[in-house]
């Protein structure tokens, strides 16, 4: 029997996870299937990119994984990487409101309050704002059944103040997006369920979120996020090691795909043609219509917007920080006249990344209404970031070095209606392009654990397809 061939397009975490789980299945079930992974750039990892400089460990893209999502931890255990895990330092985080850093109230989940005392004690909100937020506990649940924006739900339950000062900076920051356009169903469906089942998000969180055990409270609590001693790329390197020799082809883009009577032909940027019985497409959604330009329905992928952002890493000698603050970093409320959206004090949150006596800051720029900032020069962006930092921190010198990483039109936005839009495109793909699976961060979840899950699911789907 002729061996079947699967080609994975893209060597980010989704593509690598798909390749890993496919080869695991192939080995365990002795399947006559070969896997190839084609990556356009010279390196694997996509947005995950760790570099070393002057004994600093620097993340140019994501910096951590959410520990409570099982997909990542399961993979980390299978890969034998537990000993290399480091958890984040759990110090105080801050929110910048009215040009001042305020302690982020404790007892909240994704910015949504669970405990009332810290909310009442906080000096971030006015008395009126606090009272309005507590209306959540008495307001009737909404009759909304379809999709709505995360902002619409949150503003209805808590009023604008809590949303603008606490929930929006966190949730819009995670997605580099706009909470008032973000689909509730596609991003945080649990909040809709909590409202419907408990009539209140505060009450719902209180009933459903486990209380930390007393003993755990007494011990220094473990962070919610993890990375690895040598940075996130550890995961990428180990996945690559586990793949069969010859699986990966880097520095080669898939330029065009043609459907043939049996399977597909993939035209590569070096002129070669790969034949495939099935394809896992993990390249970002806005690249796909060009690769499959004959299929008009794929142009609807352009309806998934993608924002731009830049990650700005600044390294200093500790002595240059005249007003250091004990904590892990701060988020900036959208109403502030700042161009940074967040700053992590990486030397405190991830002490393993920074040599003794040094300080490492990691800031983001690129608010929804400040997208062009990513087109400025490194020098200009560094100056803007330093000016903003100096409003609260008093840093008296230029950084020892700065590293700027731009993500242009690279943060997929799940706007209201996203789930139906994707379902529609996938339904068309299933009939016009059987055996081609669209997956990755553009569709069903952006977090790295989600992407590992997408890779695993697409591996199952493609083997199911070949087995039909
Ligand atoms: P990608 O990593 O984009 O991989 C796609 C790959 O396809 C790329 O390597 C690309 O070169 C390749 N490609 C494109 N076109 C072609 C082609 N024609 N032929 C061949 N290859 C092609 N998530 C977290 O969980 N924690 C975080 O802390 C976090 N922070 C983030 C910070 C930033 C700045 C960004 C941008 C994202 C962050 N995320 C975070 C989200 C997470 O990093 C991404 O969602 C995830 O890494 C995406 O993985 P992917 O494999 O789907 O896509």
PDB file of N, CA and C in Angstrom, residues 79-138:
ATOM      1  N   UNK A  79       7.190  15.528  27.349  1.00  0.00           N
ATOM      2  CA  UNK A  79       8.503  15.865  26.790  1.00  0.00           C
ATOM      3  C   UNK A  79       9.605  15.822  27.847  1.00  0.00           C
ATOM      4  N   UNK A  80       9.206  15.561  29.098  1.00  0.00           N
ATOM      5  CA  UNK A  80      10.194  15.455  30.178  1.00  0.00           C
ATOM      6  C   UNK A  80      10.828  16.791  30.533  1.00  0.00           C
ATOM      7  N   UNK A  81      10.046  17.856  30.466  1.00  0.00           N
ATOM      8  CA  UNK A  81      10.616  19.189  30.732  1.00  0.00           C
ATOM      9  C   UNK A  81      10.264  19.746  32.112  1.00  0.00           C
ATOM     10  N   UNK A  82       9.631  18.904  32.977  1.00  0.00           N
ATOM     11  CA  UNK A  82       9.160  19.448  34.275  1.00  0.00           C
ATOM     12  C   UNK A  82      10.280  20.087  35.086  1.00  0.00           C
ATOM     13  N   UNK A  83      11.489  19.464  35.012  1.00  0.00           N
ATOM     14  CA  UNK A  83      12.580  19.981  35.846  1.00  0.00           C
ATOM     15  C   UNK A  83      13.032  21.370  35.427  1.00  0.00           C
ATOM     16  N   UNK A  84      12.668  21.766  34.224  1.00  0.00           N
ATOM     17  CA  UNK A  84      13.131  23.076  33.737  1.00  0.00           C
ATOM     18  C   UNK A  84      12.097  24.188  33.945  1.00  0.00           C
ATOM     19  N   UNK A  85      10.946  23.808  34.518  1.00  0.00           N
ATOM     20  CA  UNK A  85       9.868  24.798  34.681  1.00  0.00           C
ATOM     21  C   UNK A  85      10.241  25.851  35.717  1.00  0.00           C
ATOM     22  N   UNK A  86       9.918  27.113  35.420  1.00  0.00           N
ATOM     23  CA  UNK A  86       9.984  28.164  36.447  1.00  0.00           C
ATOM     24  C   UNK A  86       8.623  28.864  36.462  1.00  0.00           C
ATOM     25  N   UNK A  87       8.154  29.178  37.674  1.00  0.00           N
ATOM     26  CA  UNK A  87       6.886  29.898  37.810  1.00  0.00           C
ATOM     27  C   UNK A  87       7.160  31.380  38.010  1.00  0.00           C
ATOM     28  N   UNK A  88       6.192  32.197  37.669  1.00  0.00           N
ATOM     29  CA  UNK A  88       6.378  33.639  37.819  1.00  0.00           C
ATOM     30  C   UNK A  88       6.415  34.048  39.292  1.00  0.00           C
ATOM     31  N   UNK A  89       7.162  35.097  39.578  1.00  0.00           N
ATOM     32  CA  UNK A  89       7.131  35.694  40.909  1.00  0.00           C
ATOM     33  C   UNK A  89       5.769  36.331  41.137  1.00  0.00           C
ATOM     34  N   UNK A  90       5.258  36.214  42.358  1.00  0.00           N
ATOM     35  CA  UNK A  90       3.858  36.616  42.582  1.00  0.00           C
ATOM     36  C   UNK A  90       3.745  37.939  43.338  1.00  0.00           C
ATOM     37  N   UNK A  91       4.508  38.908  42.966  1.00  0.00           N
ATOM     38  CA  UNK A  91       4.414  40.193  43.682  1.00  0.00           C
ATOM     39  C   UNK A  91       3.177  40.998  43.289  1.00  0.00           C
ATOM     40  N   UNK A  92       3.114  42.178  43.810  1.00  0.00           N
ATOM     41  CA  UNK A  92       2.005  43.091  43.542  1.00  0.00           C
ATOM     42  C   UNK A  92       2.064  43.579  42.082  1.00  0.00           C
ATOM     43  N   UNK A  93       0.911  43.617  41.426  1.00  0.00           N
ATOM     44  CA  UNK A  93       0.879  44.280  40.120  1.00  0.00           C
ATOM     45  C   UNK A  93       0.076  45.574  40.257  1.00  0.00           C
ATOM     46  N   UNK A  94       0.270  46.462  39.306  1.00  0.00           N
ATOM     47  CA  UNK A  94      -0.304  47.799  39.418  1.00  0.00           C
ATOM     48  C   UNK A  94      -1.126  48.145  38.194  1.00  0.00           C
ATOM     49  N   UNK A  95      -1.950  49.175  38.377  1.00  0.00           N
ATOM     50  CA  UNK A  95      -2.709  49.702  37.257  1.00  0.00           C
ATOM     51  C   UNK A  95      -2.495  51.212  37.220  1.00  0.00           C
ATOM     52  N   UNK A  96      -2.190  51.701  36.039  1.00  0.00           N
ATOM     53  CA  UNK A  96      -1.920  53.140  35.926  1.00  0.00           C
ATOM     54  C   UNK A  96      -3.219  53.873  35.580  1.00  0.00           C
ATOM     55  N   UNK A  97      -3.713  54.630  36.517  1.00  0.00           N
ATOM     56  CA  UNK A  97      -4.949  55.389  36.333  1.00  0.00           C
ATOM     57  C   UNK A  97      -4.701  56.804  36.844  1.00  0.00           C
ATOM     58  N   UNK A  98      -5.151  57.771  36.083  1.00  0.00           N
ATOM     59  CA  UNK A  98      -4.978  59.195  36.419  1.00  0.00           C
ATOM     60  C   UNK A  98      -3.524  59.494  36.756  1.00  0.00           C
ATOM     61  N   UNK A  99      -2.661  59.005  35.875  1.00  0.00           N
ATOM     62  CA  UNK A  99      -1.230  59.293  35.945  1.00  0.00           C
ATOM     63  C   UNK A  99      -0.544  58.773  37.212  1.00  0.00           C
ATOM     64  N   UNK A 100      -1.171  57.793  37.869  1.00  0.00           N
ATOM     65  CA  UNK A 100      -0.588  57.268  39.104  1.00  0.00           C
ATOM     66  C   UNK A 100      -0.694  55.746  39.112  1.00  0.00           C
ATOM     67  N   UNK A 101       0.319  55.110  39.707  1.00  0.00           N
ATOM     68  CA  UNK A 101       0.233  53.648  39.820  1.00  0.00           C
ATOM     69  C   UNK A 101      -0.570  53.284  41.064  1.00  0.00           C
ATOM     70  N   UNK A 102      -1.588  52.446  40.867  1.00  0.00           N
ATOM     71  CA  UNK A 102      -2.395  51.971  41.996  1.00  0.00           C
ATOM     72  C   UNK A 102      -2.239  50.464  42.093  1.00  0.00           C
ATOM     73  N   UNK A 103      -2.278  49.961  43.323  1.00  0.00           N
ATOM     74  CA  UNK A 103      -2.198  48.500  43.475  1.00  0.00           C
ATOM     75  C   UNK A 103      -3.425  47.859  42.814  1.00  0.00           C
ATOM     76  N   UNK A 104      -3.193  46.837  42.025  1.00  0.00           N
ATOM     77  CA  UNK A 104      -4.321  46.103  41.417  1.00  0.00           C
ATOM     78  C   UNK A 104      -5.045  45.369  42.540  1.00  0.00           C
ATOM     79  N   UNK A 105      -6.367  45.592  42.690  1.00  0.00           N
ATOM     80  CA  UNK A 105      -7.055  44.896  43.779  1.00  0.00           C
ATOM     81  C   UNK A 105      -6.917  43.382  43.652  1.00  0.00           C
ATOM     82  N   UNK A 106      -6.678  42.720  44.768  1.00  0.00           N
ATOM     83  CA  UNK A 106      -6.572  41.245  44.764  1.00  0.00           C
ATOM     84  C   UNK A 106      -7.984  40.669  44.635  1.00  0.00           C
ATOM     85  N   UNK A 107      -8.059  39.348  44.581  1.00  0.00           N
ATOM     86  CA  UNK A 107      -9.372  38.685  44.605  1.00  0.00           C
ATOM     87  C   UNK A 107     -10.168  38.901  43.337  1.00  0.00           C
ATOM     88  N   UNK A 108      -9.478  38.937  42.190  1.00  0.00           N
ATOM     89  CA  UNK A 108     -10.194  39.074  40.907  1.00  0.00           C
ATOM     90  C   UNK A 108      -9.717  37.971  39.972  1.00  0.00           C
ATOM     91  N   UNK A 109     -10.573  37.622  39.013  1.00  0.00           N
ATOM     92  CA  UNK A 109     -10.201  36.633  38.005  1.00  0.00           C
ATOM     93  C   UNK A 109     -10.335  37.296  36.639  1.00  0.00           C
ATOM     94  N   UNK A 110      -9.253  37.371  35.896  1.00  0.00           N
ATOM     95  CA  UNK A 110      -9.192  38.078  34.617  1.00  0.00           C
ATOM     96  C   UNK A 110      -9.748  39.503  34.761  1.00  0.00           C
ATOM     97  N   UNK A 111      -9.465  40.120  35.866  1.00  0.00           N
ATOM     98  CA  UNK A 111      -9.922  41.488  36.111  1.00  0.00           C
ATOM     99  C   UNK A 111     -11.329  41.577  36.675  1.00  0.00           C
ATOM    100  N   UNK A 112     -12.055  40.476  36.682  1.00  0.00           N
ATOM    101  CA  UNK A 112     -13.441  40.478  37.169  1.00  0.00           C
ATOM    102  C   UNK A 112     -13.431  40.165  38.669  1.00  0.00           C
ATOM    103  N   UNK A 113     -14.037  41.047  39.485  1.00  0.00           N
ATOM    104  CA  UNK A 113     -13.924  40.830  40.928  1.00  0.00           C
ATOM    105  C   UNK A 113     -14.625  39.562  41.388  1.00  0.00           C
ATOM    106  N   UNK A 114     -13.953  38.893  42.319  1.00  0.00           N
ATOM    107  CA  UNK A 114     -14.552  37.718  42.956  1.00  0.00           C
ATOM    108  C   UNK A 114     -14.795  38.070  44.424  1.00  0.00           C
ATOM    109  N   UNK A 115     -13.839  38.787  45.000  1.00  0.00           N
ATOM    110  CA  UNK A 115     -13.995  39.185  46.403  1.00  0.00           C
ATOM    111  C   UNK A 115     -14.373  40.664  46.467  1.00  0.00           C
ATOM    112  N   UNK A 116     -15.236  40.987  47.424  1.00  0.00           N
ATOM    113  CA  UNK A 116     -15.763  42.349  47.488  1.00  0.00           C
ATOM    114  C   UNK A 116     -14.856  43.275  48.303  1.00  0.00           C
ATOM    115  N   UNK A 117     -14.277  42.720  49.388  1.00  0.00           N
ATOM    116  CA  UNK A 117     -13.471  43.578  50.279  1.00  0.00           C
ATOM    117  C   UNK A 117     -12.348  44.322  49.540  1.00  0.00           C
ATOM    118  N   UNK A 118     -11.520  43.602  48.756  1.00  0.00           N
ATOM    119  CA  UNK A 118     -10.441  44.327  48.070  1.00  0.00           C
ATOM    120  C   UNK A 118     -10.965  45.401  47.110  1.00  0.00           C
ATOM    121  N   UNK A 119     -12.120  45.125  46.504  1.00  0.00           N
ATOM    122  CA  UNK A 119     -12.716  46.118  45.596  1.00  0.00           C
ATOM    123  C   UNK A 119     -13.084  47.378  46.378  1.00  0.00           C
ATOM    124  N   UNK A 120     -13.726  47.169  47.536  1.00  0.00           N
ATOM    125  CA  UNK A 120     -14.159  48.317  48.345  1.00  0.00           C
ATOM    126  C   UNK A 120     -12.953  49.075  48.903  1.00  0.00           C
ATOM    127  N   UNK A 121     -11.887  48.329  49.221  1.00  0.00           N
ATOM    128  CA  UNK A 121     -10.714  48.976  49.841  1.00  0.00           C
ATOM    129  C   UNK A 121      -9.835  49.679  48.805  1.00  0.00           C
ATOM    130  N   UNK A 122     -10.024  49.384  47.521  1.00  0.00           N
ATOM    131  CA  UNK A 122      -9.114  49.898  46.496  1.00  0.00           C
ATOM    132  C   UNK A 122      -9.242  51.422  46.336  1.00  0.00           C
ATOM    133  N   UNK A 123      -8.105  52.062  46.072  1.00  0.00           N
ATOM    134  CA  UNK A 123      -8.187  53.506  45.802  1.00  0.00           C
ATOM    135  C   UNK A 123      -8.169  53.807  44.307  1.00  0.00           C
ATOM    136  N   UNK A 124      -8.368  52.766  43.487  1.00  0.00           N
ATOM    137  CA  UNK A 124      -8.423  52.990  42.033  1.00  0.00           C
ATOM    138  C   UNK A 124      -9.770  53.598  41.645  1.00  0.00           C
ATOM    139  N   UNK A 125     -10.834  53.147  42.350  1.00  0.00           N
ATOM    140  CA  UNK A 125     -12.182  53.504  41.903  1.00  0.00           C
ATOM    141  C   UNK A 125     -12.821  54.540  42.822  1.00  0.00           C
ATOM    142  N   UNK A 126     -13.729  55.333  42.232  1.00  0.00           N
ATOM    143  CA  UNK A 126     -14.501  56.275  43.046  1.00  0.00           C
ATOM    144  C   UNK A 126     -15.561  55.473  43.820  1.00  0.00           C
ATOM    145  N   UNK A 127     -16.171  56.132  44.812  1.00  0.00           N
ATOM    146  CA  UNK A 127     -17.239  55.491  45.585  1.00  0.00           C
ATOM    147  C   UNK A 127     -18.377  55.074  44.659  1.00  0.00           C
ATOM    148  N   UNK A 128     -18.687  56.001  43.736  1.00  0.00           N
ATOM    149  CA  UNK A 128     -19.781  55.728  42.795  1.00  0.00           C
ATOM    150  C   UNK A 128     -19.435  54.520  41.907  1.00  0.00           C
ATOM    151  N   UNK A 129     -18.162  54.471  41.480  1.00  0.00           N
ATOM    152  CA  UNK A 129     -17.710  53.377  40.615  1.00  0.00           C
ATOM    153  C   UNK A 129     -17.800  52.032  41.339  1.00  0.00           C
ATOM    154  N   UNK A 130     -17.455  52.044  42.632  1.00  0.00           N
ATOM    155  CA  UNK A 130     -17.512  50.789  43.409  1.00  0.00           C
ATOM    156  C   UNK A 130     -18.965  50.323  43.563  1.00  0.00           C
ATOM    157  N   UNK A 131     -19.829  51.290  43.886  1.00  0.00           N
ATOM    158  CA  UNK A 131     -21.245  50.919  44.066  1.00  0.00           C
ATOM    159  C   UNK A 131     -21.824  50.377  42.768  1.00  0.00           C
ATOM    160  N   UNK A 132     -21.461  51.051  41.671  1.00  0.00           N
ATOM    161  CA  UNK A 132     -21.982  50.598  40.366  1.00  0.00           C
ATOM    162  C   UNK A 132     -21.497  49.178  40.072  1.00  0.00           C
ATOM    163  N   UNK A 133     -20.235  48.896  40.433  1.00  0.00           N
ATOM    164  CA  UNK A 133     -19.695  47.556  40.172  1.00  0.00           C
ATOM    165  C   UNK A 133     -20.488  46.512  40.973  1.00  0.00           C
ATOM    166  N   UNK A 134     -20.880  46.874  42.184  1.00  0.00           N
ATOM    167  CA  UNK A 134     -21.605  45.899  43.020  1.00  0.00           C
ATOM    168  C   UNK A 134     -23.036  45.647  42.544  1.00  0.00           C
ATOM    169  N   UNK A 135     -23.539  46.526  41.676  1.00  0.00           N
ATOM    170  CA  UNK A 135     -24.861  46.247  41.092  1.00  0.00           C
ATOM    171  C   UNK A 135     -24.889  44.874  40.454  1.00  0.00           C
ATOM    172  N   UNK A 136     -23.735  44.412  40.012  1.00  0.00           N
ATOM    173  CA  UNK A 136     -23.666  43.087  39.386  1.00  0.00           C
ATOM    174  C   UNK A 136     -24.399  42.053  40.229  1.00  0.00           C
ATOM    175  N   UNK A 137     -24.376  42.244  41.549  1.00  0.00           N
ATOM    176  CA  UNK A 137     -24.931  41.209  42.426  1.00  0.00           C
ATOM    177  C   UNK A 137     -26.457  41.248  42.477  1.00  0.00           C
ATOM    178  N   UNK A 138     -27.036  42.322  41.974  1.00  0.00           N
ATOM    179  CA  UNK A 138     -28.513  42.420  42.024  1.00  0.00           C
ATOM    180  C   UNK A 138     -29.168  42.572  40.657  1.00  0.00           C
TER     181      UNK A 138
END
